[in-house]
Short mmCIF file of C-alpha atoms in Angstrom, two decimals:
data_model
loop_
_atom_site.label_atom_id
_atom_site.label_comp_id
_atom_site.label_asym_id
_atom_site.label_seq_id
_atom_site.Cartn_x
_atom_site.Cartn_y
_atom_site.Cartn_z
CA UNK A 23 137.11 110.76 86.23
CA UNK A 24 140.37 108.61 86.44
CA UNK A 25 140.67 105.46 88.33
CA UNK A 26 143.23 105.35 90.22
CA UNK A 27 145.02 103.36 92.94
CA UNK A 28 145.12 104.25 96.44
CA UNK A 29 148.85 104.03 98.29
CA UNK A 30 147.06 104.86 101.63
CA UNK A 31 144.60 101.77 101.96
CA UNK A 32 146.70 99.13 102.72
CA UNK A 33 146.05 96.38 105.19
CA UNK A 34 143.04 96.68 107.30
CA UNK A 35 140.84 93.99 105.16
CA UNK A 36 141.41 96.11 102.36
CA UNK A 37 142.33 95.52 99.03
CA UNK A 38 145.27 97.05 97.75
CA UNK A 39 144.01 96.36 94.48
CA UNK A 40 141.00 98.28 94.62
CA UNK A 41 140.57 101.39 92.71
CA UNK A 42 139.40 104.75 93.84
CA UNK A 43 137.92 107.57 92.22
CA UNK A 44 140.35 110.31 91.41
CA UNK A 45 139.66 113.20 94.33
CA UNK A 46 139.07 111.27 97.44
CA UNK A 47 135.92 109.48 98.71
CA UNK A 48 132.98 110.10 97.26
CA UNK A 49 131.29 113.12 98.59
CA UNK A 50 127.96 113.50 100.26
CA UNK A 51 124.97 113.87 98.22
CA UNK A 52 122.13 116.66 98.32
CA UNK A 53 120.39 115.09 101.20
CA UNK A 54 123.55 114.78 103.09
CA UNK A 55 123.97 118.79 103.03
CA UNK A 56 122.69 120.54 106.74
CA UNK A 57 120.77 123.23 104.65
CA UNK A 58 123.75 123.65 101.91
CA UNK A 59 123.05 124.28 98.24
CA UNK A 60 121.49 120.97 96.67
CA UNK A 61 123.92 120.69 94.08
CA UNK A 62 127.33 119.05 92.91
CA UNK A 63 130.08 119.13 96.03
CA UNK A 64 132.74 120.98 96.13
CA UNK A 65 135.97 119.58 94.29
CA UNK A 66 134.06 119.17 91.24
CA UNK A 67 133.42 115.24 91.66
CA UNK A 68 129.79 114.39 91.25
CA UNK A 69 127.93 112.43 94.24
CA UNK A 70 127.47 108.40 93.77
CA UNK A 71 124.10 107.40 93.30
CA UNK A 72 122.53 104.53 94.09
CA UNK A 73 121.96 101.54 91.71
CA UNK A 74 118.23 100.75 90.68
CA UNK A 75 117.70 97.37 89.99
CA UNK A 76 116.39 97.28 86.14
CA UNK A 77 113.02 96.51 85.19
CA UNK A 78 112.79 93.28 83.00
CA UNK A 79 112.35 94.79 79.14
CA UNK A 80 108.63 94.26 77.52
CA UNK A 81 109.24 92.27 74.44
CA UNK A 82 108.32 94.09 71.32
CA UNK A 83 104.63 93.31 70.44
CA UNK A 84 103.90 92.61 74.01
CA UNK A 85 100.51 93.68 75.33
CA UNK A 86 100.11 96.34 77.54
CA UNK A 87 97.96 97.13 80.18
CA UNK A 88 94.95 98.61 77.99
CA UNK A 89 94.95 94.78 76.16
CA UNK A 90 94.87 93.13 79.17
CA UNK A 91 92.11 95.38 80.11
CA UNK A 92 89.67 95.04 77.57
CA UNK A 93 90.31 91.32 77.86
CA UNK A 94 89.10 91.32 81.29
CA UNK A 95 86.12 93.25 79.92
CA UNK A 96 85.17 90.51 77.73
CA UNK A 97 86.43 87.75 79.66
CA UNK A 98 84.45 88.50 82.96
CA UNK A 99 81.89 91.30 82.05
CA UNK A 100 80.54 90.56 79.12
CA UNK A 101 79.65 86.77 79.74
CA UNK A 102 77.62 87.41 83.09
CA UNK A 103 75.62 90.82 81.40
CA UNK A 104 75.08 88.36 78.48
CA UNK A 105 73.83 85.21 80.84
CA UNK A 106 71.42 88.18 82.76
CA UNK A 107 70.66 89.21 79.68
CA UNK A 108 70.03 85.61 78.01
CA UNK A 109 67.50 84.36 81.53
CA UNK A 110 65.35 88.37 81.37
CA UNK A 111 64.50 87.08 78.32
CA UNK A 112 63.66 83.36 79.08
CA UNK A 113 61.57 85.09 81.63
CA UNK A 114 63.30 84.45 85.22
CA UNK A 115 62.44 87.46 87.44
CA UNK A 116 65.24 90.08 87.85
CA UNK A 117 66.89 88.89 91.31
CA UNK A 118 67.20 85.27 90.54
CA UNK A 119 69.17 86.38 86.68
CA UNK A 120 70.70 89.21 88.70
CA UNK A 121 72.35 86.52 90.77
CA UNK A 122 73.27 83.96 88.16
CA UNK A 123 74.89 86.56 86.01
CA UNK A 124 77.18 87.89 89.40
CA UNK A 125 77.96 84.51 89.74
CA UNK A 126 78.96 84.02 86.13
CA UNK A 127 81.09 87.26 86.78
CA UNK A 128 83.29 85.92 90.09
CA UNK A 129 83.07 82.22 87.87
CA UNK A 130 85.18 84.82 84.76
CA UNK A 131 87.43 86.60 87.40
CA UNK A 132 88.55 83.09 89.12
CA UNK A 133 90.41 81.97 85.37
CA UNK A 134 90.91 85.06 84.22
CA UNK A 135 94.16 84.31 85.60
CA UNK A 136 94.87 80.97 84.43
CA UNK A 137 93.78 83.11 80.93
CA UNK A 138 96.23 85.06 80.92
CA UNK A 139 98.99 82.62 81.82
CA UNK A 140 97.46 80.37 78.71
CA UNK A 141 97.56 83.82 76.34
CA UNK A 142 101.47 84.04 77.76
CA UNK A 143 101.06 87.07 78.71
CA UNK A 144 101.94 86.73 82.07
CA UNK A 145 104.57 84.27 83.45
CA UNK A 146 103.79 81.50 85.86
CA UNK A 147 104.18 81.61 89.04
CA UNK A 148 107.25 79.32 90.43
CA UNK A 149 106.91 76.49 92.86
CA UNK A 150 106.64 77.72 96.27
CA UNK A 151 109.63 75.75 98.48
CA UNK A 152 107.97 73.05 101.10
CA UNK A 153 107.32 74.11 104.18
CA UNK A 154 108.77 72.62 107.23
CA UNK A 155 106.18 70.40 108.82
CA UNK A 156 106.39 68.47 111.98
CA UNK A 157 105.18 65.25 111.32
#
């Protein structure tokens, strides 16, 4: 596909600088079709797509989801099954360890956060702008 200039698009706002794809405007896509063929328009140009915004890269040696997984495991499980665990055997009836050890667990999933910030493997979180307040 040639760039080319475009002798017709001048004035109007327009630049007259601005190149245009060899064989006119671009052509409508697949979902632009009334119940045509989904493929390439005619005149052989293909139909612009649309530009994704990229996804940030994952350094190399990065963890992935499964690490951050099993450290949740043994950052918020396993402490409040062992502190159940730990007051069954000191003797405390089931409900009262039952209920330490869930608190334990929401005590793990509040700084599990703040872990994984510490670990770098997530970034922080920016400052939030100030709100307008009347005073």
């Amino acid at each position: 596909m040639a760039l080319e200039e475009n002798p017709a698009r001048s004035g109007g706002g327009s630049r007259p600088d601005s190149p245009v794809v060899a064989g006119g405007p671009a052509a409508p896509g697949p979902a632009d079709h009334a119940g045509g063929p989904a493929g390439p328009p005619p005149g052989g140009a293909r139909p612009v797509r649309p530009v994704r915004p990229v996804r940030p890269v994952r350094p190399e040696g990065a963890p992935g989801m499964g690490s951050i997984f099993v450290l949740a495991f043994l950052a918020i499980l396993v402490p409040g099954l062992v502190a159940y665990s730990l007051l069954r055997w000191c003797g405390l009836a089931i409900g009262p360890a039952g209920l330490l050890g869930l608190l334990v667990i929401i005590v793990g999933l509040g700084f599990f956060p703040s872990v994984l910030q510490r670990l770098g493997w997530v970034r922080r979180r920016r400052g939030r702008p100030a709100r307008n307040r009347r005073a």
